[in-house]
XYZ file of C-alpha atoms in Angstrom:
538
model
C 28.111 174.285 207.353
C 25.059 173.356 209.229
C 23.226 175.069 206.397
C 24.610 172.844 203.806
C 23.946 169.212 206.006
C 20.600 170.320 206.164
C 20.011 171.128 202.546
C 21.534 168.002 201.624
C 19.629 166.085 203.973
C 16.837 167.658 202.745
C 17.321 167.100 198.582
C 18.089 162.860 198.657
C 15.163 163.545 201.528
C 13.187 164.543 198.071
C 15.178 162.467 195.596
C 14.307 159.265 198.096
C 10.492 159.757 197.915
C 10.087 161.231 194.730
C 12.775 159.852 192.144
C 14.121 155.823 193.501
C 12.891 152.978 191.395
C 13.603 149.469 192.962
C 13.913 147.846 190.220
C 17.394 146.383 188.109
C 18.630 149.717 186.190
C 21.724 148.328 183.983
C 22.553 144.758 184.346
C 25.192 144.241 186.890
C 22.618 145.142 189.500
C 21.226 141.852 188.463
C 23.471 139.532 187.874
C 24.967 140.401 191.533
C 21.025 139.941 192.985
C 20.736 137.123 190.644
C 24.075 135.367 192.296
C 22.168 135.682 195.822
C 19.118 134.051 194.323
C 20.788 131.261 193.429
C 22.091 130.581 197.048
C 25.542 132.104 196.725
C 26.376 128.447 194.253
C 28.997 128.677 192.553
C 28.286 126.104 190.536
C 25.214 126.968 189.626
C 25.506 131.210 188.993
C 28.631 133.423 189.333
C 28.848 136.435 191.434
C 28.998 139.657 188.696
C 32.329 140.174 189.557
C 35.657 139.500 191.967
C 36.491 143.478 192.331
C 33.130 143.741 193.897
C 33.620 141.273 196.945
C 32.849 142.984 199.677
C 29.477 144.087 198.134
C 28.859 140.948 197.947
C 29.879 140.086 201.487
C 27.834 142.369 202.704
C 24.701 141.094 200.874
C 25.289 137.698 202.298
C 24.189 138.858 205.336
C 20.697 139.964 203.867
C 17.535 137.780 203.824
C 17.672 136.191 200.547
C 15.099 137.050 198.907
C 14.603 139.422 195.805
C 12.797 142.263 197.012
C 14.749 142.235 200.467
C 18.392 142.371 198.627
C 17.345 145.307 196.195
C 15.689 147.119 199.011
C 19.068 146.566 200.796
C 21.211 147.163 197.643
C 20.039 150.423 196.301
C 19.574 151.968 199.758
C 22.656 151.255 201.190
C 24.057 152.910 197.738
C 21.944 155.903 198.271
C 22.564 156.396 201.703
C 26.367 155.814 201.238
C 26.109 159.230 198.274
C 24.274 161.410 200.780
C 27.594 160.982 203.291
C 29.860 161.248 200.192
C 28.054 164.526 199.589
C 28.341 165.718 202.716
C 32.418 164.241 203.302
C 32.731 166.233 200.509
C 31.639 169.366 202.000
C 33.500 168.488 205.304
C 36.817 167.740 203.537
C 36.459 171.302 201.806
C 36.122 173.265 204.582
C 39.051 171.836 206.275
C 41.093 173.330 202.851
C 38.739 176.600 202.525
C 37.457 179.604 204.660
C 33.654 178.585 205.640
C 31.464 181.271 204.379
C 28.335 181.655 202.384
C 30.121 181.960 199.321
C 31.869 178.478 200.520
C 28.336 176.760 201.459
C 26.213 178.232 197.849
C 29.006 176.455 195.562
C 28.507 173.265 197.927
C 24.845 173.439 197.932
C 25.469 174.318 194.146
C 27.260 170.729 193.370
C 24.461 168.389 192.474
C 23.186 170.708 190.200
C 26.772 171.774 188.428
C 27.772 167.271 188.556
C 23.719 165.763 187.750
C 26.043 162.531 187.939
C 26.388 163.006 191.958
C 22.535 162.213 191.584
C 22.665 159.765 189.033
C 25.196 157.260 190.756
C 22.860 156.982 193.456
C 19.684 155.943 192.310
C 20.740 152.240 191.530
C 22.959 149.596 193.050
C 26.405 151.071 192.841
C 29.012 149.547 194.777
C 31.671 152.223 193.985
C 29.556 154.375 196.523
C 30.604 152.237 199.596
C 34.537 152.140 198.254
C 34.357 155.757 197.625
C 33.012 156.455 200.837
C 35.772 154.757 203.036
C 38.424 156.687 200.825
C 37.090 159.851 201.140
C 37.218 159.080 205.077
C 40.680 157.997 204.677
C 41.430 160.861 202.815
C 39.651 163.149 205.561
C 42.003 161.515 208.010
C 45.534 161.808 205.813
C 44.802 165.417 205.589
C 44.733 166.247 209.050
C 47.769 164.386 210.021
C 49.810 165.985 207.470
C 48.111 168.950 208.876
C 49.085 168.564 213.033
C 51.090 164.820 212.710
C 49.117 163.140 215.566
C 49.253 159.288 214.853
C 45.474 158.632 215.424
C 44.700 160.079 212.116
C 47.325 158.828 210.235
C 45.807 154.600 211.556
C 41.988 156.468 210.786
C 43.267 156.883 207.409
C 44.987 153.085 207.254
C 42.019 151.579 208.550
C 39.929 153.305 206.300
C 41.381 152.795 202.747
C 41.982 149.276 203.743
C 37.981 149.035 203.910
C 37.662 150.491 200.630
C 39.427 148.233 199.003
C 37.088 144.872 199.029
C 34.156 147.253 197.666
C 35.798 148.197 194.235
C 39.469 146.587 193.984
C 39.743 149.429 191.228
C 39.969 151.600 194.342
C 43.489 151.461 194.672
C 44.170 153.799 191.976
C 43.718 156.159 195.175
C 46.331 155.684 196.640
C 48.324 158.860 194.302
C 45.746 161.144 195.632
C 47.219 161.232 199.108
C 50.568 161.752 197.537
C 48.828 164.380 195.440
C 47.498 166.657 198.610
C 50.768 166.255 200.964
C 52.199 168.718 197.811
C 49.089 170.644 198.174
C 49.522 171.530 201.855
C 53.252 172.004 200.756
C 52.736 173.982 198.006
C 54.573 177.148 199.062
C 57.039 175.087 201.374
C 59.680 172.711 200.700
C 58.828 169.479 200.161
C 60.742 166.781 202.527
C 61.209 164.290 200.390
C 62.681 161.752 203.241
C 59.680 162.543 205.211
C 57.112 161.808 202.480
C 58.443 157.987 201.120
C 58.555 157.185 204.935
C 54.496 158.290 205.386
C 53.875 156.930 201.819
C 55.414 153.236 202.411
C 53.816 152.814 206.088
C 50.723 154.394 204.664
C 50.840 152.227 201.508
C 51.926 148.611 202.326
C 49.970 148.298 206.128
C 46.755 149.898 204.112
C 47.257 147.696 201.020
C 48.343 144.489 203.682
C 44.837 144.609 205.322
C 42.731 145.147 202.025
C 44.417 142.324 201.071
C 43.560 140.256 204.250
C 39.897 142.014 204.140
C 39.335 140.859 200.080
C 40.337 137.378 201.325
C 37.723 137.151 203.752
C 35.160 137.814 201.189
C 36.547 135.068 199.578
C 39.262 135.426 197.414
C 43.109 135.790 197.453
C 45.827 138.092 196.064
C 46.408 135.943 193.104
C 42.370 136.823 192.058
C 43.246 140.440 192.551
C 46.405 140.499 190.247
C 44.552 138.631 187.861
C 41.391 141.011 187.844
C 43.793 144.123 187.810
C 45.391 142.621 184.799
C 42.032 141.822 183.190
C 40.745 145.253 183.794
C 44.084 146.740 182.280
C 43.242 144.811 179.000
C 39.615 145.483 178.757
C 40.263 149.199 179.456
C 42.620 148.866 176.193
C 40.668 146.642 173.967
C 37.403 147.893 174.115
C 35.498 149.305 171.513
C 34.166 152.659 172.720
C 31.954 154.529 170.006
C 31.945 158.179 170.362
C 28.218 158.456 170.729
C 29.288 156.444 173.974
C 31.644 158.119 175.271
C 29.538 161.249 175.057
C 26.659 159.957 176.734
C 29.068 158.212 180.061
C 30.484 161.726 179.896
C 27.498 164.822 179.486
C 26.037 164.341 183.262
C 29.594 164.366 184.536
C 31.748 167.127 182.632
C 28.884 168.816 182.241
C 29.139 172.726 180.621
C 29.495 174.359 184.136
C 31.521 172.104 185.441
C 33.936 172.559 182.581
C 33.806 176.277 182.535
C 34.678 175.971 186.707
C 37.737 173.542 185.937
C 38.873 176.368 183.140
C 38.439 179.321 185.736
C 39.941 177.029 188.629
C 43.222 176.523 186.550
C 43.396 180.473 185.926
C 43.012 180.953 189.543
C 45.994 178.712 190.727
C 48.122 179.847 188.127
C 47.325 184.036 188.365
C 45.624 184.344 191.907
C 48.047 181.917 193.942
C 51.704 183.744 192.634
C 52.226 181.792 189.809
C 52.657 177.646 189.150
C 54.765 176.569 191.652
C 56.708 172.730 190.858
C 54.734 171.638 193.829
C 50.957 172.928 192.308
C 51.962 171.297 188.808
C 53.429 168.133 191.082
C 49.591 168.032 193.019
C 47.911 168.074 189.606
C 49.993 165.666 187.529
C 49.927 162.708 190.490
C 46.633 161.743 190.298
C 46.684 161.253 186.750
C 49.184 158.705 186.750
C 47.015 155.931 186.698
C 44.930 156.866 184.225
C 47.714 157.007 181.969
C 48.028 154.130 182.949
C 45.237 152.277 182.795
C 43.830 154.223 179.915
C 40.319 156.934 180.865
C 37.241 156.964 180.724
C 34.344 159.913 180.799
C 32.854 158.473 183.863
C 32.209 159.543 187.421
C 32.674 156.011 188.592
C 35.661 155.355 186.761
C 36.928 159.059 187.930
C 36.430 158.928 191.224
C 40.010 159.056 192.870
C 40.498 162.520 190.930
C 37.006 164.420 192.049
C 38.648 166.150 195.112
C 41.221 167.486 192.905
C 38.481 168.416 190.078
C 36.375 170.103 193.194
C 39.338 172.215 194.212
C 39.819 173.392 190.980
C 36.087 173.706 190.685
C 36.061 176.125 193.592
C 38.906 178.721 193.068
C 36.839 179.036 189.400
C 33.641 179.537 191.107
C 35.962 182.432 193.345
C 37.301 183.813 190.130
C 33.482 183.783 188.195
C 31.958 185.532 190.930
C 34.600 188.521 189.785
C 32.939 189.085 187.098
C 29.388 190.395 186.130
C 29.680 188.554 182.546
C 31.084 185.165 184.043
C 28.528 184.846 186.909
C 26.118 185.429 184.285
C 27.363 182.603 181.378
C 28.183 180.154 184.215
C 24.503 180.523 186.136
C 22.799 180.396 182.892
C 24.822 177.834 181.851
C 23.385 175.474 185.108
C 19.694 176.618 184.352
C 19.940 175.559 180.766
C 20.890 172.063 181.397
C 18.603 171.034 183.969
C 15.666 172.708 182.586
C 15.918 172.789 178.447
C 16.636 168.908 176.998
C 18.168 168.243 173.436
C 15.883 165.879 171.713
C 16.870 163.507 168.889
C 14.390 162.318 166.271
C 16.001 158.986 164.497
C 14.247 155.501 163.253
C 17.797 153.835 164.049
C 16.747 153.481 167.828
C 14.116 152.246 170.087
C 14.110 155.020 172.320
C 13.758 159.138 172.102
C 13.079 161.463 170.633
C 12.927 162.273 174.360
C 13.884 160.391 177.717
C 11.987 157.605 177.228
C 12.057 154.352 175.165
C 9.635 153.585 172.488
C 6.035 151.923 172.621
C 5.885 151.968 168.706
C 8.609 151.898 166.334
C 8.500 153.535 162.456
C 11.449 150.752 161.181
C 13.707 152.356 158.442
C 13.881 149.969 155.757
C 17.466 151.228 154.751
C 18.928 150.274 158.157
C 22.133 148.472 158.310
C 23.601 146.345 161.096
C 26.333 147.735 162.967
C 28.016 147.075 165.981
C 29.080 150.497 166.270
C 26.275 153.155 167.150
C 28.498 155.575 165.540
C 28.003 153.398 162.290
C 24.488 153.597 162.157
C 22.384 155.870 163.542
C 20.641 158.349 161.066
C 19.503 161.550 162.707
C 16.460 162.951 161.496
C 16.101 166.240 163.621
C 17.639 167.966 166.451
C 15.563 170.017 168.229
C 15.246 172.076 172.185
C 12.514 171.345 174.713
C 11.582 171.879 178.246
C 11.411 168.227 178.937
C 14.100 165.903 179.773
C 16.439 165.358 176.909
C 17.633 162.610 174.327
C 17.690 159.212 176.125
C 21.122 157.793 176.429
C 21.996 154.238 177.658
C 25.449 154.071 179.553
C 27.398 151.169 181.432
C 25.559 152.851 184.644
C 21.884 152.982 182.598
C 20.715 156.032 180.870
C 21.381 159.485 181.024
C 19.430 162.556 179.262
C 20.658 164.899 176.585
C 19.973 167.439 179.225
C 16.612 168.757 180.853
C 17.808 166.814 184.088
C 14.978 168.416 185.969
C 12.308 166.599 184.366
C 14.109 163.598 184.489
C 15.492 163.649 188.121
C 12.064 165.311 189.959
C 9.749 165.022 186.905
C 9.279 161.218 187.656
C 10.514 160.299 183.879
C 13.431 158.272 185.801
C 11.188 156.471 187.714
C 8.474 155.572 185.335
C 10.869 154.597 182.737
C 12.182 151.847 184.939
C 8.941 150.977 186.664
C 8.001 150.379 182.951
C 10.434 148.294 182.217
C 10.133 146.162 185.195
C 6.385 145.872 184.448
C 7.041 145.044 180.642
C 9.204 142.038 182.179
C 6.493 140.924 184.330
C 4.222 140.504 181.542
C 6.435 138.484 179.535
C 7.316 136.038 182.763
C 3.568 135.781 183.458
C 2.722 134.810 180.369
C 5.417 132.142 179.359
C 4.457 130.818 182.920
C 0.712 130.503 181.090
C 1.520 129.303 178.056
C 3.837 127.045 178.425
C 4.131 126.636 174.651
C 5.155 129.964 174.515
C 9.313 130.454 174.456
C 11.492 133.512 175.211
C 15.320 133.670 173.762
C 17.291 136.531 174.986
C 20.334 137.664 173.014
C 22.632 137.204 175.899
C 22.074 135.524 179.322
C 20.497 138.675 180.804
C 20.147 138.734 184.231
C 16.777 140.573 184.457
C 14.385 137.726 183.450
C 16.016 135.073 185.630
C 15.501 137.186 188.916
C 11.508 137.747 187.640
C 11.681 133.734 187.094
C 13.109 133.259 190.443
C 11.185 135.597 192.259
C 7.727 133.575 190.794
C 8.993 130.242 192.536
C 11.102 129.096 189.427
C 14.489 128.388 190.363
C 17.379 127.023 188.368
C 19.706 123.868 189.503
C 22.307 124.183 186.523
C 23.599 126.994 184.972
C 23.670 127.531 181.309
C 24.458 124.670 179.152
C 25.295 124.108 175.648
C 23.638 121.420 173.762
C 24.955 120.719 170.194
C 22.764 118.616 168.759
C 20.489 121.212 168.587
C 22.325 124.399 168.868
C 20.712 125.364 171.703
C 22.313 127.259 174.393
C 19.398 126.967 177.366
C 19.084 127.047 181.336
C 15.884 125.403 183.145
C 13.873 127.014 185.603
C 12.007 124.384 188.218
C 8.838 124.845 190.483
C 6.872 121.807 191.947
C 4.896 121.546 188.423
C 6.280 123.050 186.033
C 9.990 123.090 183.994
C 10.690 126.593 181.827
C 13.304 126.866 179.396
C 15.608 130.325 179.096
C 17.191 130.380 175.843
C 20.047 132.574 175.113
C 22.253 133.247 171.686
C 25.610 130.918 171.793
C 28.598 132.313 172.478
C 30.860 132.086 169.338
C 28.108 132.477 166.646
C 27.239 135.415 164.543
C 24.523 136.514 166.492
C 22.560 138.640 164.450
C 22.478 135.960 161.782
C 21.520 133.070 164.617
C 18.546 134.872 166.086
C 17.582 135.608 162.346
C 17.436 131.806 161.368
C 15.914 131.131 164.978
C 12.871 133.862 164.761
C 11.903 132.426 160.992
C 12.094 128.964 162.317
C 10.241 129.088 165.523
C 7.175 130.473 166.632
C 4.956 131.545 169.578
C 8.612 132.934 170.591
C 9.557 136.522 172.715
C 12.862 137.641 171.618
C 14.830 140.175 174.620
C 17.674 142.180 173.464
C 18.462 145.288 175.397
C 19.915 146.412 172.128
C 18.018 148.669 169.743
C 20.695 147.225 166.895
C 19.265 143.409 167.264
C 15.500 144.587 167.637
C 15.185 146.427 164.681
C 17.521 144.253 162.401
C 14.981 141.202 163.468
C 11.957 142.947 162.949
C 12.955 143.473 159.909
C 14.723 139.997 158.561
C 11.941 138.401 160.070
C 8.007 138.110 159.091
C 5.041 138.209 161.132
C 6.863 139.830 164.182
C 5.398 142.578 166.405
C 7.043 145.439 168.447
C 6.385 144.923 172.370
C 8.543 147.469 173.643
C 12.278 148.577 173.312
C 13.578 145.531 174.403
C 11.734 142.833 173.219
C 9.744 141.657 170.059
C 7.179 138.312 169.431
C 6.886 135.909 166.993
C 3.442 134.802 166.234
């Protein structure tokens, strides 16, 4: 094991110096920094969001200034997936035989799951929740395994901790459940026995979450009402399909499937047969997601990757069988992180490859949809060794593949150093010329932390004035007033930033949507291409 600390140590080592940005990656990052900024006021800016209060706790404690809570932010994220990694590992090899066999398909991991890399380049406060229930799950293991009562308070203690970091977190709790018919699997399962460890487990665990989220500042009625909000949005949402590919390619990636395949033939042939117990240990942790509803991605999967790594490793046993297998399933990683799917299309500001666009060819036959699905035209389709097809997600983008390009090429990195620069230039210059106006499609998060980090800070937060339509916030140094305009909730957007471009000039328009940019470019005269996000008015 000491082989695979050090190699892990050793790659976020690499992935630390080489591949981290510190800059705002997808937009909750933000608005959670931009809450800080604001001096924790309520009234004036509202923290991202309830289920992430002990994120927020902990920031509170962090010198409040910009570059101090992103420094904070995304390294206590990246630090907290280097110990997943390696609980991962540990929690293994208290289920598994340590050998080298045992230690390559650990070392192998990053490289089979790119999203284990992914998750931890930006602010990700699943990483902290994860982390405690991994620990508690460490714990629940071993005292099913020798029944000493130590563990079985380790493993209270540290679920209860999880809790306040992702409220989601909960949907954990089956796992345990799950793994005491694992180490029964062959035995017969006392059923008295298990509801007595499930209920102390369950309600002193979920008891002292409770009492921890309300310390961070809210109470159980905010948590029902979040859980019940999260159930509905789960349901309601529109999810395209381009979408849900892109959330799901650097997590069920094709060696990772082809493992989960050979792992189910291996508990089924190699272990005597499905037992009610094995089919028990699989179908648990699923529950919620039934649920709840699923989605494609590692952050919303979390609570079932010890189950998907178990099954991961009995495949990787049953490949290594096999002359053909070991060679479709090795090829299979090489081809991923080193050959990227690019996507020629006019529809989008970014590609071909992983990278958004400095110039833009606009197709004069697009139409506006909300749907991506709707309206992207595909040109060409074509293999490269580079990093692949640029894909935004909830948790920023992902590549059509080529991951090694991306990941130690420095195309993550300069992608959102170049973004963060683009920003710059826009703040400095409406700072300038202070006839000079910027209207962002929605209240976006990014410019008001580049305000506030020049000395502009806000004393109200958005307002709606309907005289003249204008949905606005101020920004105030010791000269100087700047106006942030925003689209109005409740309009048809696309139509309102149409009317507002063609009326106004001298005007930067933000939209981190390619669907808004090139639908304005194209309704309105005498505009210009910045970047991908943003377009002026002259």
């Amino acid at each position: 094991m000491l082989y695979f600390y050090g190699f892990s140590i050793v790659l976020f080592l690499f992935l630390y110096i080489n591949t981290i940005s510190y800059n705002y990656i997808e937009g909750d990052d933000a608005c959670s920094i931009l809450y800080h900024l604001c001096g924790r006021n309520l009234d004036i800016q509202q923290p991202y969001a309830e289920y992430n209060s002990g994120f927020d706790y902990l920031l509170s404690f962090v010198e409040n200034k910009e570059s101090e809570l992103l420094f904070f932010s995304i390294n206590i994220s990246f630090l907290s997936g280097l110990i997943i990694y390696q609980l991962i590992g540990y929690f293994l090899s208290l289920i598994f035989e340590v050998n080298n066999k045992f230690v390559i398909f650990l070392c192998l991991i990053p490289f089979i799951i790119p999203e284990f890399i992914f998750i931890n380049l930006f602010m990700n406060t699943t990483n902290l929740g994860f982390l405690f229930a991994l620990l508690s799950l460490i714990f629940y293991w071993k005292y099913i395994t020798n029944y000493k009562s130590k563990h079985l308070l380790f493993s209270i203690l540290f679920i209860a901790i999880a809790i306040p970091f992702r409220w989601s977190i909960i949907i954990f709790y089956p796992i345990f459940i799950s793994f005491y018919f694992f180490k029964n699997r062959d035995n017969t399962i006392n059923y008295r026995k298990l509801f007595q460890i499930t209920t102390i487990h369950f309600l002193i665990s979920f008891a002292i979450g409770l009492l921890l989220i309300n310390i961070t500042g809210y109470n159980i009625n905010d948590f029902i009402n979040t859980m019940l909000w999260g159930n509905n949005y789960m349901e309601n949402a529109q999810r395209s399909k381009l979408h849900l590919i892109s959330s799901a390619m650097s997590f069920f990636t094709f060696p990772f499937v082809i493992l989960v395949i050979f792992g189910l033939l291996y508990l089924k042939k190699q272990i005597i047969g499905l037992t009610v117990n094995k089919i028990i240990f699989l179908f648990i942790g699923i529950i919620p997601f039934l649920i709840l509803g699923f989605f494609p991605s590692l952050k919303y999967l979390v609570s079932l990757i010890p189950i998907f790594l178990l099954l991961a490793f009995w495949g990787f046993n049953l490949i290594l069988l096999y002359k053909w297998s070991r060679y479709i399933f090795f090829s299979s990683i090489l081809s991923i992180w080193f050959i990227g799917i690019k996507i020629s299309t006019d529809s989008l500001t970014f590609g071909d490859g992983f990278y958004q666009k400095e110039s833009l060819k606009i197709d004069k036959n697009y139409k506006f949809k909300y749907n991506v699905d709707e309206r992207i035209r595909i040109d060409k389709i074509y293999l490269d060794f580079d990093g692949g097809f640029y894909m935004p997600t909830p948790e920023g983008p992902r590549p059509l593949f080529g991951y090694f390009h991306v990941i130690f090429g420095n195309l993550w990195k300069n992608n959102f150093d170049r973004i963060s620069k683009n920003e710059s230039k826009i703040v400095d210059d409406i700072i300038k010329n202070k006839d000079k106006k910027i209207i962002q499609l929605k209240p976006h998060e990014f410019i008001q932390c580049k305000l506030i980090n020049k000395g502009f800070l806000p004393n109200k937060p958005f307002i709606y004035n309907s005289k003249n339509k204008e949905y606005y916030r101020e920004f105030i140094n010791k000269k100087d007033t700047i106006r942030l305009l925003s689209v109005p909730y409740g309009v048809e957007k696309e139509k309102f930033i149409e009317e507002f471009i063609n009326k106004n000039t001298k005007t930067y328009f933000v939209s981190y949507s390619s669907n808004f940019i090139i639908y304005t470019l194209l309704k309105c005269p005498n505009t210009t291409f910045i970047n991908a996000n943003t377009i002026y008015k002259n």
